[in-house]
Coordinates of C-alpha atoms and ligand atoms in Angstrom, one line a residue:
X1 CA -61.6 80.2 -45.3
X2 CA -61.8 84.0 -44.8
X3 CA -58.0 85.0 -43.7
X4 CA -56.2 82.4 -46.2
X5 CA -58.2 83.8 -49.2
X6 CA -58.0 87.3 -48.0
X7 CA -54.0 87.0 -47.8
X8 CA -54.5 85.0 -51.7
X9 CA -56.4 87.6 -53.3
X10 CA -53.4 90.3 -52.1
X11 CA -52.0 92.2 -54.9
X12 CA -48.7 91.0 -55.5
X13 CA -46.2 93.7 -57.8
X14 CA -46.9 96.7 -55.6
X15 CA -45.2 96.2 -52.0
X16 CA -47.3 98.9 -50.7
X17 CA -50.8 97.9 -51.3
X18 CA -49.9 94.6 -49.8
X19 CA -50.7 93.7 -46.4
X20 CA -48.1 94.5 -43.4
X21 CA -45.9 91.2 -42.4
X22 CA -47.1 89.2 -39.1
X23 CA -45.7 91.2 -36.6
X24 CA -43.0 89.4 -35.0
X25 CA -43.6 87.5 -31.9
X26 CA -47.5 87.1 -32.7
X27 CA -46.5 83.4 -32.5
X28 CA -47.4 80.5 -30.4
X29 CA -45.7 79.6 -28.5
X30 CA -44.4 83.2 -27.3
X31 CA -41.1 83.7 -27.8
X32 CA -38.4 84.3 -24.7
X33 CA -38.0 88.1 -26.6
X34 CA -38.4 90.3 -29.6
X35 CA -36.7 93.3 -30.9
X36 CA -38.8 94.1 -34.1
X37 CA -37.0 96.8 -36.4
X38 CA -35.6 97.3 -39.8
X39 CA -37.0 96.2 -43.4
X40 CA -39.0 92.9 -43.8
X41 CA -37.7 90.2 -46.2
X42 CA -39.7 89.1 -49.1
X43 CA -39.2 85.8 -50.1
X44 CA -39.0 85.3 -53.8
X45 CA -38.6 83.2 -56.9
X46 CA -34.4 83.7 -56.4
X47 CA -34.6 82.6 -52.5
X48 CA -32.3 80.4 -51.9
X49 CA -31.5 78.1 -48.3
X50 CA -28.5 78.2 -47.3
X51 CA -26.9 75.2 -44.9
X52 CA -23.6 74.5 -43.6
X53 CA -22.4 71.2 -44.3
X54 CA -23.0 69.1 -41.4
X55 CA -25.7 66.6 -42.1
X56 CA -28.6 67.4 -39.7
X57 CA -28.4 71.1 -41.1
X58 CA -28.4 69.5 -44.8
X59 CA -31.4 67.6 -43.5
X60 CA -33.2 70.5 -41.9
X61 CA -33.0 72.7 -45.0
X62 CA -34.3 69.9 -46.9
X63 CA -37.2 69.7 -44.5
X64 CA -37.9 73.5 -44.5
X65 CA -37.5 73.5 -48.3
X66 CA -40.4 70.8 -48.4
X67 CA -42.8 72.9 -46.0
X68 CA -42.1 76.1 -48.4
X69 CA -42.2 74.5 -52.2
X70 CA -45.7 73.3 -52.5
X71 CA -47.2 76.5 -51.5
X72 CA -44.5 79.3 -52.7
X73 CA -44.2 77.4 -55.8
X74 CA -40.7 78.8 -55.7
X75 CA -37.7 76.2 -56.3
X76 CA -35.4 77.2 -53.3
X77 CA -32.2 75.2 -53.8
X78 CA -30.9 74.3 -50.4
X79 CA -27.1 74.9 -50.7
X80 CA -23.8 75.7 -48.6
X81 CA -22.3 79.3 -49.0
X82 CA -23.0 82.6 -48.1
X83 CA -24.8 85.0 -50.3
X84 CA -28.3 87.4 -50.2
X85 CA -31.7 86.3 -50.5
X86 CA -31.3 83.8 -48.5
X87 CA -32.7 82.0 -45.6
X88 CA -29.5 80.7 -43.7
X89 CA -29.6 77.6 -41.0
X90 CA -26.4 77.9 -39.0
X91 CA -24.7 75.9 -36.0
X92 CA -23.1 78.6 -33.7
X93 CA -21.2 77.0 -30.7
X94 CA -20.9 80.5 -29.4
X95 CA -24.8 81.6 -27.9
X96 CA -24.5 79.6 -24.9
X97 CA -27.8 81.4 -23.4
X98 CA -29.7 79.9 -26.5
X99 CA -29.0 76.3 -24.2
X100 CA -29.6 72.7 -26.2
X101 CA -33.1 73.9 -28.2
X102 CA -32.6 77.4 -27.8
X103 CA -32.0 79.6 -31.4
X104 CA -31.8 83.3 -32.6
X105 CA -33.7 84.1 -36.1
X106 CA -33.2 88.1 -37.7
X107 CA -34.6 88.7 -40.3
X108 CA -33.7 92.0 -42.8
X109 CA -34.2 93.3 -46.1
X110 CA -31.2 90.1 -47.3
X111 CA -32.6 87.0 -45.8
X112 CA -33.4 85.6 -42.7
X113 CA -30.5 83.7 -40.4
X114 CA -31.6 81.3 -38.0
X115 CA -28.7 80.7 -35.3
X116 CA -28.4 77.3 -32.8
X117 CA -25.8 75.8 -30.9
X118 CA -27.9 72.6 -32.2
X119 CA -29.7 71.4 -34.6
X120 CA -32.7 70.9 -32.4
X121 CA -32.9 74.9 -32.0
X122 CA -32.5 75.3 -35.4
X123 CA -35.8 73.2 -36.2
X124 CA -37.2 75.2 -33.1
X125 CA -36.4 78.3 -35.9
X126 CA -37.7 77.2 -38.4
X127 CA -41.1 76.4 -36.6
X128 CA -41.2 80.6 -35.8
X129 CA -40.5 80.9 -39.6
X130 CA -43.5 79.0 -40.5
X131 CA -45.8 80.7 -37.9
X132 CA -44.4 84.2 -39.4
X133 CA -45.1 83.8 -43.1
X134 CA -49.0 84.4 -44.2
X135 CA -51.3 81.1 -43.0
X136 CA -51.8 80.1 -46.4
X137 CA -47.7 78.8 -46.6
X138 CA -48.6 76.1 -45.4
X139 CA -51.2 74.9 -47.8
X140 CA -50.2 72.0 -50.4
X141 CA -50.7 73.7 -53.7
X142 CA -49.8 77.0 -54.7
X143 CA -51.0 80.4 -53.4
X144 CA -50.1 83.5 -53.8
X145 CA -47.6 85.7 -51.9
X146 CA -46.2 88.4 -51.2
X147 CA -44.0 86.0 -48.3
X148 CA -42.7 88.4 -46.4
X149 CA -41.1 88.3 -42.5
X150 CA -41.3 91.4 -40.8
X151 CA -37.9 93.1 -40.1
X152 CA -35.8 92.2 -36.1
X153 CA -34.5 89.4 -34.0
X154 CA -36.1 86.3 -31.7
X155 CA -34.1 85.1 -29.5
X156 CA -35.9 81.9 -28.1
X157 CA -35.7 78.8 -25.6
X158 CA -37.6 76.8 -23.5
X159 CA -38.8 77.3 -20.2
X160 CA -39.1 73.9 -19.8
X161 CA -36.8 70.7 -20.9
X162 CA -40.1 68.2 -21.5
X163 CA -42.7 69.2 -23.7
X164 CA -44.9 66.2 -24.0
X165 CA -48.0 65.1 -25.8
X166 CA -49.3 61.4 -24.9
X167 CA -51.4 59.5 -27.6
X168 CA -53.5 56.4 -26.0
X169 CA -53.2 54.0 -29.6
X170 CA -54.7 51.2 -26.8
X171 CA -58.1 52.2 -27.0
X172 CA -57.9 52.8 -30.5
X173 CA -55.3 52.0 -32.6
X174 CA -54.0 54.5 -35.0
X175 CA -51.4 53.6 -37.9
X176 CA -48.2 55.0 -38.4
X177 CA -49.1 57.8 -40.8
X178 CA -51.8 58.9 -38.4
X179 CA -49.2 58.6 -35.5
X180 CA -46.7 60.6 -37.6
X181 CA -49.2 63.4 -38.9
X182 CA -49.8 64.0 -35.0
X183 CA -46.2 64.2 -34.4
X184 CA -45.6 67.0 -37.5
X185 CA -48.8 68.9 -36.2
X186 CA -47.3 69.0 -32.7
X187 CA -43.8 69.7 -34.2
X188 CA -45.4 73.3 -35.2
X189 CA -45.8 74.0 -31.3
X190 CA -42.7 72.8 -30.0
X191 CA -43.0 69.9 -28.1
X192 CA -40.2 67.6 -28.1
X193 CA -41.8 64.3 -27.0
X194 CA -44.5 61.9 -27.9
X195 CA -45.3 59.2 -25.2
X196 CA -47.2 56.4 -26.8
X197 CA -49.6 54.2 -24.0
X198 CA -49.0 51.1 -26.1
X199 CA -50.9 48.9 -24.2
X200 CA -53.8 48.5 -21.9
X201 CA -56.9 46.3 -21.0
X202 CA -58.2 46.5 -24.9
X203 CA -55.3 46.5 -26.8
X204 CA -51.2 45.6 -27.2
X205 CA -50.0 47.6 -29.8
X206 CA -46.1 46.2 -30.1
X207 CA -44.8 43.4 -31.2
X208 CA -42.5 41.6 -28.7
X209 CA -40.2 38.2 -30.4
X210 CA -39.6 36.5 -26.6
X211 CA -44.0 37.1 -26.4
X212 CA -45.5 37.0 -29.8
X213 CA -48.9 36.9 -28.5
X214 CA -49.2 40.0 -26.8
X215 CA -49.3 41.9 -30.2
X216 CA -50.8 39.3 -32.4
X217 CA -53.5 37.9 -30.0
X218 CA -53.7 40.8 -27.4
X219 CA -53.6 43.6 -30.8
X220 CA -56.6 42.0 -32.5
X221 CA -59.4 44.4 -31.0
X222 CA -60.2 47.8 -29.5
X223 CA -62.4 49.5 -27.7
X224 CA -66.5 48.8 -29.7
X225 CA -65.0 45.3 -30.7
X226 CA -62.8 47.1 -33.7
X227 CA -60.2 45.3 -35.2
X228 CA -57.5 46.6 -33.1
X229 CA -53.7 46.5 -34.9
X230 CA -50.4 46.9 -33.4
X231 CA -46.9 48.5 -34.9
X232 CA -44.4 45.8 -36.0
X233 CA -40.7 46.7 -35.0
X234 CA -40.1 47.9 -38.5
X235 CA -43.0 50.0 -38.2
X236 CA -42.1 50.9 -34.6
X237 CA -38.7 52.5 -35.5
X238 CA -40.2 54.4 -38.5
X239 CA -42.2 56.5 -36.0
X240 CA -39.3 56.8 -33.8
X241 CA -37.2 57.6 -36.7
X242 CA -39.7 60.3 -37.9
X243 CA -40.2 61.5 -34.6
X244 CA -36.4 62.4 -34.0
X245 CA -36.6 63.9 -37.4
X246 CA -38.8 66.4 -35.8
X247 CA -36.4 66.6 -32.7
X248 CA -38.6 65.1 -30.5
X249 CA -38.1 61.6 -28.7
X250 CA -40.5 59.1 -28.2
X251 CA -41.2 57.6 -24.6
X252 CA -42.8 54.5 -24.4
X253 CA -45.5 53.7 -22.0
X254 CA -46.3 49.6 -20.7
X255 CA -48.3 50.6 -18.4
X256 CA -48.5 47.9 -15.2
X257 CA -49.7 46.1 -13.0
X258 CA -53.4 47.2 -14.0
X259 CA -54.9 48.1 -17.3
X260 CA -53.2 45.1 -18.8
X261 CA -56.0 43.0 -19.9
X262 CA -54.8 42.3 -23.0
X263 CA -51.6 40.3 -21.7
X264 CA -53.4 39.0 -19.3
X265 CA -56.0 37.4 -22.0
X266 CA -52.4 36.5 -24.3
X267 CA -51.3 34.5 -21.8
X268 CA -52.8 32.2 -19.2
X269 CA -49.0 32.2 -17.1
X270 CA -49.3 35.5 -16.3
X271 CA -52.8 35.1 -14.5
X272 CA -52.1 34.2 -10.6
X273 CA -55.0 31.3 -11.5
X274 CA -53.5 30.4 -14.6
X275 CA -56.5 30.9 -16.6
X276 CA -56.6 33.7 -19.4
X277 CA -59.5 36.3 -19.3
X278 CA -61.2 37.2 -22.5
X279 CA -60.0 40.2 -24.5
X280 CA -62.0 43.8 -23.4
X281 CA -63.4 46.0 -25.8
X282 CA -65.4 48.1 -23.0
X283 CA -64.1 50.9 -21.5
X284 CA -63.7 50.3 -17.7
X285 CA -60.8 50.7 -15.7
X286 CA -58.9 49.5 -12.7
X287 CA -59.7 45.3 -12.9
X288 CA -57.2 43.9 -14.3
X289 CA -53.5 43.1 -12.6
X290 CA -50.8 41.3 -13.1
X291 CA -49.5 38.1 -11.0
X292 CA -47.0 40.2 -8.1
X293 CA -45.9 37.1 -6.5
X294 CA -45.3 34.9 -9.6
X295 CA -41.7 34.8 -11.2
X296 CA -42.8 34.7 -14.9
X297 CA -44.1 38.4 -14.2
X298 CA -40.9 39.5 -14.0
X299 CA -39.5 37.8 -17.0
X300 CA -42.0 39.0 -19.2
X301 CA -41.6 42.9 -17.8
X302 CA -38.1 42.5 -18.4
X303 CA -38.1 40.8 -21.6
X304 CA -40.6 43.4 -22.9
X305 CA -38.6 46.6 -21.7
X306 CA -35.3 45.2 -22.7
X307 CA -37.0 44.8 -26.5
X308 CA -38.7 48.3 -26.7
X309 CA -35.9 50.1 -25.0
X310 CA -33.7 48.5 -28.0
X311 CA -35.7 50.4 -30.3
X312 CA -36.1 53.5 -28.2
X313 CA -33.1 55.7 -27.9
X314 CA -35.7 57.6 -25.2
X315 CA -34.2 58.2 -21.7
X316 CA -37.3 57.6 -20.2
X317 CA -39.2 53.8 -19.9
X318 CA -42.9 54.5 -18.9
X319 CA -44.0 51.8 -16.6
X320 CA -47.8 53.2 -16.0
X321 CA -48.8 53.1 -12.2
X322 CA -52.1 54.5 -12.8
X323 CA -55.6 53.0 -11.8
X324 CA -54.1 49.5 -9.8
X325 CA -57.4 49.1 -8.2
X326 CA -57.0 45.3 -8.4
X327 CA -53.7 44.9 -6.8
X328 CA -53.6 45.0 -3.1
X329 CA -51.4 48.4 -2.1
X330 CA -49.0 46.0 -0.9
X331 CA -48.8 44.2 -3.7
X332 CA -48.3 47.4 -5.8
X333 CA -45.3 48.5 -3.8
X334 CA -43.9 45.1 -4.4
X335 CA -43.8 45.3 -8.2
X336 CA -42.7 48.5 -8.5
X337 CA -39.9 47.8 -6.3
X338 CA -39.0 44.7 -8.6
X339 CA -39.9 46.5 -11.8
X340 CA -37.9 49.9 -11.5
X341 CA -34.7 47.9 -11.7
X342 CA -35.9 46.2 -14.4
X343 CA -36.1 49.7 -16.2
X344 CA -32.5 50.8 -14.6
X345 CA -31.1 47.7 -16.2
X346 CA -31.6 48.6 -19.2
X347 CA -30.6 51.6 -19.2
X348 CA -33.4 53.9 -19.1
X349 CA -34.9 56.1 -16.5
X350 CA -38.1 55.2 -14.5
X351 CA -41.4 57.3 -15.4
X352 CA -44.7 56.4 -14.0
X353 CA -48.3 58.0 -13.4
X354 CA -48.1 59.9 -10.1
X355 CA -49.4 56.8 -7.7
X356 CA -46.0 55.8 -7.6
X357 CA -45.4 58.3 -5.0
X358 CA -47.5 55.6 -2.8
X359 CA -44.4 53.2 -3.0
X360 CA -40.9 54.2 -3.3
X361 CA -39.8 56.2 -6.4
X362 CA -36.3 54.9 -7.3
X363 CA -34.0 58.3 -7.5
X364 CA -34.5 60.8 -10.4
X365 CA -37.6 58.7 -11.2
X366 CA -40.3 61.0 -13.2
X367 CA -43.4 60.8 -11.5
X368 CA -46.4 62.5 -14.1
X369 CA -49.2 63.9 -12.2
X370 CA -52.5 63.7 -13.5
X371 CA -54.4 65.2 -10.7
X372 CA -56.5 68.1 -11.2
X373 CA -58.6 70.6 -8.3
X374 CA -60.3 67.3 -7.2
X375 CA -56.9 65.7 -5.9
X376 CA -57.4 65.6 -2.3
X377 CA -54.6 67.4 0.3
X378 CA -53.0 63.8 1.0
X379 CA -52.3 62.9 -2.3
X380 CA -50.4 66.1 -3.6
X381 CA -48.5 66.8 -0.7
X382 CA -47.3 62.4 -1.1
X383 CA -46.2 63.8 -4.8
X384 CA -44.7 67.0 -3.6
X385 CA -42.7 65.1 -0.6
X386 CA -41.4 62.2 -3.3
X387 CA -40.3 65.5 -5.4
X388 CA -38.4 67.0 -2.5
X389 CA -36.8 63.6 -2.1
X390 CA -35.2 63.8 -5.8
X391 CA -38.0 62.7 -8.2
X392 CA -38.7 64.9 -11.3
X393 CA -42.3 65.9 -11.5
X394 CA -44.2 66.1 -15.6
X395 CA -48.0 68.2 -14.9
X396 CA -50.5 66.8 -16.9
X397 CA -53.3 67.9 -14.4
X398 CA -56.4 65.9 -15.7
X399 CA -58.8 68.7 -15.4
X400 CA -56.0 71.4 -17.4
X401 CA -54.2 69.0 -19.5
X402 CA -56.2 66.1 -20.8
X403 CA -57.0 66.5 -24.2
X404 CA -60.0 64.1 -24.5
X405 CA -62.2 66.1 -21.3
X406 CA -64.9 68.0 -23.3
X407 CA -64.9 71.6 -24.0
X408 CA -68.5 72.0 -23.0
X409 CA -71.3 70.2 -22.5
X410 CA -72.2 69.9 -26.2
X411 CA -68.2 68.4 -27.3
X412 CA -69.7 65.4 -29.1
X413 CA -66.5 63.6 -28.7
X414 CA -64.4 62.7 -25.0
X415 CA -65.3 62.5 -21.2
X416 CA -66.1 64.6 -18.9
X417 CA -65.0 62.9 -15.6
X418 CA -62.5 65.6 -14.7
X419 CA -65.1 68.5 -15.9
X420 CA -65.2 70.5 -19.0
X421 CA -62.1 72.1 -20.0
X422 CA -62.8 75.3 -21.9
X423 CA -59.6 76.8 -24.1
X424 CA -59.2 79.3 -21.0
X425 CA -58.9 77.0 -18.5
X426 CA -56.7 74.8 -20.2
X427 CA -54.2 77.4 -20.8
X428 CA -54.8 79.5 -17.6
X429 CA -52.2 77.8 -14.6
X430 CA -49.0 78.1 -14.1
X431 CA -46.6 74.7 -14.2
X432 CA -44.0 76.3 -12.1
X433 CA -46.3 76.6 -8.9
X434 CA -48.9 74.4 -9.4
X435 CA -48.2 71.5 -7.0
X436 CA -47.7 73.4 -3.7
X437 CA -44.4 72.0 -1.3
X438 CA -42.8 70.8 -5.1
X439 CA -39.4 72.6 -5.7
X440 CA -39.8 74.5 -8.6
X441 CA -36.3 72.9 -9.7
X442 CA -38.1 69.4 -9.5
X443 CA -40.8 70.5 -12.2
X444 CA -39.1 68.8 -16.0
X445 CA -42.2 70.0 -17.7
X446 CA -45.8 69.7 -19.1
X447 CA -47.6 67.1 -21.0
X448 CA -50.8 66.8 -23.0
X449 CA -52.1 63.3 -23.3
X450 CA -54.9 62.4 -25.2
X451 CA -56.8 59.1 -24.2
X452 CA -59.0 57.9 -27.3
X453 CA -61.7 55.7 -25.3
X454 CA -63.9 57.8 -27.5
X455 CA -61.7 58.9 -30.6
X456 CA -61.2 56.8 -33.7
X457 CA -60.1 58.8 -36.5
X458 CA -57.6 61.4 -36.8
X459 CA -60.0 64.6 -37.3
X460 CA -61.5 63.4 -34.0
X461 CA -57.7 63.6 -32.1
X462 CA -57.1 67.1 -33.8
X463 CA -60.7 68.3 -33.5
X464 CA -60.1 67.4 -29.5
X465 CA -56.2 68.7 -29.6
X466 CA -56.6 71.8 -31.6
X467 CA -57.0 75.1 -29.7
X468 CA -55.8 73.1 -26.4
X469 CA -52.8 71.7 -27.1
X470 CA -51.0 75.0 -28.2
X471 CA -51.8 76.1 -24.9
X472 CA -50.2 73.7 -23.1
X473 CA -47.5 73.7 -26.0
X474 CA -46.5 77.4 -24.4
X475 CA -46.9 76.7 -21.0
X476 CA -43.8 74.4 -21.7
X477 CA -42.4 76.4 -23.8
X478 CA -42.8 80.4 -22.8
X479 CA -41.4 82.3 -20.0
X480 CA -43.6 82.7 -17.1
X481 CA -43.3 86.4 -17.5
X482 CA -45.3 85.8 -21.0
X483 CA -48.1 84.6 -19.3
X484 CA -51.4 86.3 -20.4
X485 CA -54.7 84.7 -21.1
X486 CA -55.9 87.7 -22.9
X487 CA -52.8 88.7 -25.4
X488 CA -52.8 84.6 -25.8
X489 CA -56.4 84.2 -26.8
X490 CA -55.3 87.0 -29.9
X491 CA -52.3 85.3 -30.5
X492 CA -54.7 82.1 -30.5
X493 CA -56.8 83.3 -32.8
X494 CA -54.0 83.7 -35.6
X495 CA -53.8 80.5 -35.7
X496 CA -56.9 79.8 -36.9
X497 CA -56.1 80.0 -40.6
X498 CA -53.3 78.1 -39.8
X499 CA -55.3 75.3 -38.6
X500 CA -57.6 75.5 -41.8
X501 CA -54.4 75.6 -44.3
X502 CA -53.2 72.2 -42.2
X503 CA -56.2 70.3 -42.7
X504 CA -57.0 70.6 -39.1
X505 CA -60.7 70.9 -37.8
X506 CA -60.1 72.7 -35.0
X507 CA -63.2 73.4 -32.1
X508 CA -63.9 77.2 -32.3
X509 CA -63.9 78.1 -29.1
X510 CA -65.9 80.7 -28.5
X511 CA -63.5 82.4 -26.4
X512 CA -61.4 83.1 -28.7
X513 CA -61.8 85.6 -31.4
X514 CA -61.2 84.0 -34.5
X515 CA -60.7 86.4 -37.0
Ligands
TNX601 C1 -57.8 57.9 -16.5 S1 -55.4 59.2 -16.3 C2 -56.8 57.0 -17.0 C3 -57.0 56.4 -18.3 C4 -58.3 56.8 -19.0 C5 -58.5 58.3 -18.7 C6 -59.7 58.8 -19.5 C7 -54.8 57.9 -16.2 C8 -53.4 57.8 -15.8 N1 -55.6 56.8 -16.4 O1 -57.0 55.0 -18.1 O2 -58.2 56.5 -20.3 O3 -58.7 58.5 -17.4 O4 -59.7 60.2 -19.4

C-alpha cells in the first residue's frame, strides 16, 4: 500500500510542499516522444471535459469522466465548448503522422488537450492521462489529491498495428464480466485486440443456432470436471460491444482440425466412425481431429464461421492449426485448403497458429508463431519463407509471450513446458528481428495469450498477466529505439501502485524494484 498512501497523506493547500507531478513519459508503454516543459496542471473541483460533438468523443469523455469521479470526488461535467480548466478530447484531421491510433496530449497551467485524427487515439490519450495522475486515481472511492500532470507534449503511436492478448475461456470458462474486466485492465496498456480460443478438447464456449449442441452439450465441463459454461449470442456481442468500446476488436479463435473434443463428443457425424467420444476434462493435447474426408465437416466449419463472423465485425477469423497430431499431414493440408475459403467467404481474413506454414497459407493470411529458442532451424525458416510469400506474421514466441509459463520455479500457478519466463526475459527481444529471413514489413505485431489449463479465477489470470503483459504491451506498442530493459524495469516499477489501486495481484518480481 506504501506509494498510494504516501501520495493520500500529501498536504493538499500548499502546492509546494506537495510532491512533484509523474514526470512525463514515465509511462508504459513508452511514448514515441516527450518534450516536458512549462507549468503542470492541477486538476480541481471546477475541472471540466470538454468534447466536440461527434458521438464517440461524447462517449469517450463520458468514459474518462467515470475513471476520474470515484476517486477525485470532483463532478467534471463533460461538455462541448472551449474554455480553461479543462481537459479537452479533440478530433484533428490535420496530424497525419499521429496515423489511425496515434494522438498528441500537452498539458499547461489551463488544461490538458488530447489531439487524434480518431477516436481510437484519443482513448490511446486518455490511457497516458491515467498513467500520469498519482496511482491512487484509479482507486474506487475517494482519495486525496493534489492531481496534477506535469507541464509539455506526447506525441504518440504505435509501432505496431496488432497489439494482441489471447484468453483460453476453453479450459476454463470465464463469464462475461471476468472477460470484460480483462479487456479494461489490458485497455490501460494499449492493446487493441482480444482473441478469445473459444473452443477446444474440454470445452465450446459459443452458442451456434444451425449446431445447438456444441455449446449446450460440448459447454457443460472444463478442465477438473467443472461445470464449464459458454457465452450466448446476446452475451457474445456484449463483450464485443465492450471491447470496441475500449477500441480494441475481438478475433475469434475455432481452432481445427485438433483440440476439438468437445464437437467431436456433441456430435457423432462429425467422427469419421460415427461414434461420439466422451467429453475431456484432462489436460492433454493433440488427439482429437476432425473427419477431413467427410462432407458434413465442412458444413459445420462453415455454418459455425458464417454465425460468429455475423457477430464479429473482426477482420480476422482464427481457424487454430496448432497441435494436429491426430490428423495425417496430408490430411491437414487438405482441410486447410477447404477451410481457408470457408473463412474468405465470409468475409474475413485467415489467421492460424504458425503450422499452417506446413500447408499453403491463402494470401495475406496471419500466420501467429508460437515458437520460442527450442523451434528447430526447419520450422522458422518454413514461417519466414510463407512470410516472404505475402503472409503476415503475429510473435507470440511461447517461451517470451505466454502468459501462463511460470515465472520461476516456485509460480504456484501455469506450465513450464517452454521454461520459466522471468519479467526480463519476457520483455527482453525485439519483434522486428526476431524470426530471421521474415521481412520486417511482414511482422503485424505481438500477442500475449494466456492459456488457463491451470487458471480458474480472475486473480489467478492477472496474478499470471501482471508485470508480463505490459511488457509485451510496449513491445507492440514503443519504438524500437525505446528499447531498454533497465529504464523499463523503473518505469515497471511505477506501476506497482497502480496495480494495487486496480485490484490487481500482481507477482513481484524480484527484478524489478518496486518502490
Ligand atoms: C500449447 S500453443 C498449446 C495449447 C496449450 C498450451 C499450454 C498452442 C498453439 N497450443 O493447446 O494450452 O500449449 O501452454
Amino acid at each position: 500500500l506504501g506509494a498510494a498512501a504516501s501520495v493520500s497523506a500529501a498536504p493538499v493547500a500548499t502546492g509546494a510542499t506537495a510532491p512533484p507531478p509523474r514526470p512525463l513519459g514515465q509511462i508504459v508503454p513508452a511514448p514515441a516522444s516527450v518534450a516536458p516543459g512549462g507549468a503542470p496542471f492541477t486538476l480541481n473541483a471546477g475541472t471540466a471535459i470538454r468534447v466536440d460533438a461527434s458521438p464517440q468523443v461524447r462517449a469517450l469523455g463520458a468514459y474518462l469522466a467515470g475513471v476520474l469521479r470515484p476517486s477525485t470526488g470532483y463532478r467534471l461535467p463533460v461538455t462541448t465548448g472551449h474554455g480553461g480548466n479543462a481537459i479537452a478530447l479533440r478530433l484533428a484531421a490535420s496530424d497525419r503522422a499521429l496515423g489511425e491510433e496515434g494522438y498528441r496530449l500537452s498539458a499547461g497551467r489551463s488544461g490538458v488537450t488530447i489531439t487524434a485524427r480518431r477516436p481510437a487515439g484519443l482513448f490511446h490519450g486518455v490511457q497516458t492521462l491515467r498513467q500520469l495522475l498519482p496511482a491512487a486515481v484509479e482507486r474506487r472511492s475517494r482519495q486525496r489529491g493534489p492531481w496534477r500532470i506535469a507541464g509539455g507534449t506526447v506525441r504518440d503511436a504505435p509501432r505496431y498495428a496488432y497489439r494482441g492478448a489471447m484468453l483460453d475461456v476453453s479450459r476454463h470458462f470465464f463469464t462475461v464480466r471476468q472477460v470484460e474486466r480483462y479487456i479494461d485492465e489490458l485497455a490501460l496498456y494499449k492493446i487493441n485486440t482480444l482473441h478469445l480460443h473459444l473452443s477446444d478438447d474440454q470445452g465450446w464456449r459459443i452458442a451456434i443456432d444451425s449446431w445447438p449442441r456444441l455449446a449446450s452439450y460440448g459447454g457443460s465441463t472444463e478442465v477438473g470436471g467443472g461445470k464449464g459454461g459458454h457465452y450466448t449470442k446476446a452475451q457474445f456481442r456484449e463483450i464485443v460491444a465492450h471491447a470496441a468500446s475500449r477500441y480494441m476488436q475481438v478475433v475469434p479463435e475455432i481452432d481445427t482440425p485438433g483440440h476439438t473434443n468437445a464437437a467431436l463428443a456433441s456430435y457423432a457425424d462429425l467422427n469419421c466412425n460415427g461414434v461420439a467420444p466422451p467429453l475431456y476434462t484432462g489436460t492433454d493435447v493433440g488427439f482429437s481431429s476432425l473427419c477431413v474426408p467427410k462432407q458434413i465437416t465442412y458444413r459445420f466449419v462453415d455454418d459455425v464461421v458464417r454465425e460468429i463472423a455475423a457477430m464479429s465485425p473482426s477482420r480476422y477469423f482464427h481457424i487454430g492449426g496448432d497441435e494436429a497430431h491426430s490428423t495425417p499431414h496430408d490430411q491437414y493440408v487438405t482441410y486447410m485448403d477447404k477451410a481457408q475459403p470457408i473463412v474468405a467467404r465470409h468475409g474475413r481474413t485467415v489467421m492460424a497458429w504458425h503450422q499452417l506454414a506446413s500447408g499453403h497459407p491463402a494470401p495475406g493470411a496471419v500466420l501467429q508463431y508460437w515458437g520460442g529458442d527450442f523451434t528447430g532451424q526447419a520450422e522458422r525458416k518454413q514461417v519466414a519463407d510463407a512470410a516472404v510469400h505475402g503472409a503476415k506474421l503475429v510473435l507470440s514466441p511461447a517461451d517470451r509471450a505466454y502468459l501462463d509459463m511460470k515465472y520461476d520455479a516456485r509460480t504456484p500457478l501455469g506450465q513450464a513446458w517452454a521454461g520459466y519466463v522471468e519479467v526480463d526475459r519476457s520483455y527482453d527481444w525485439n519483434p522486428g528481428a526476431y524470426l530471421p529471413g521474415a521481412p520486417p514489413a511482414a511482422i503485424l505485431g505481438v500477442e500475449a495469450p494466456i492459456w488457463t489449463e491451470t487458471l480458474k479465477t480472475s486473480a489467478d489470470i492477472e496474478y499470471m498477466a501482471f508485470p508480463r503483459l505490459p511488457g509485451i504491451a510496449e513491445l507492440g506498442w514503443s519504438p524500437a529505439s525505446t528499447h531498454d530493459w533497465n529504464a523499463y524495469r523503473t518505469r515497471l516499477a511505477a506501476q506497482g501502485p497502480r496495480f494495487e489501486a486496480l485490484g490487481i495481484d500482481y507477482y513481484r518480481s524480484p527484478k524489478v524494484p518496486w518502490s
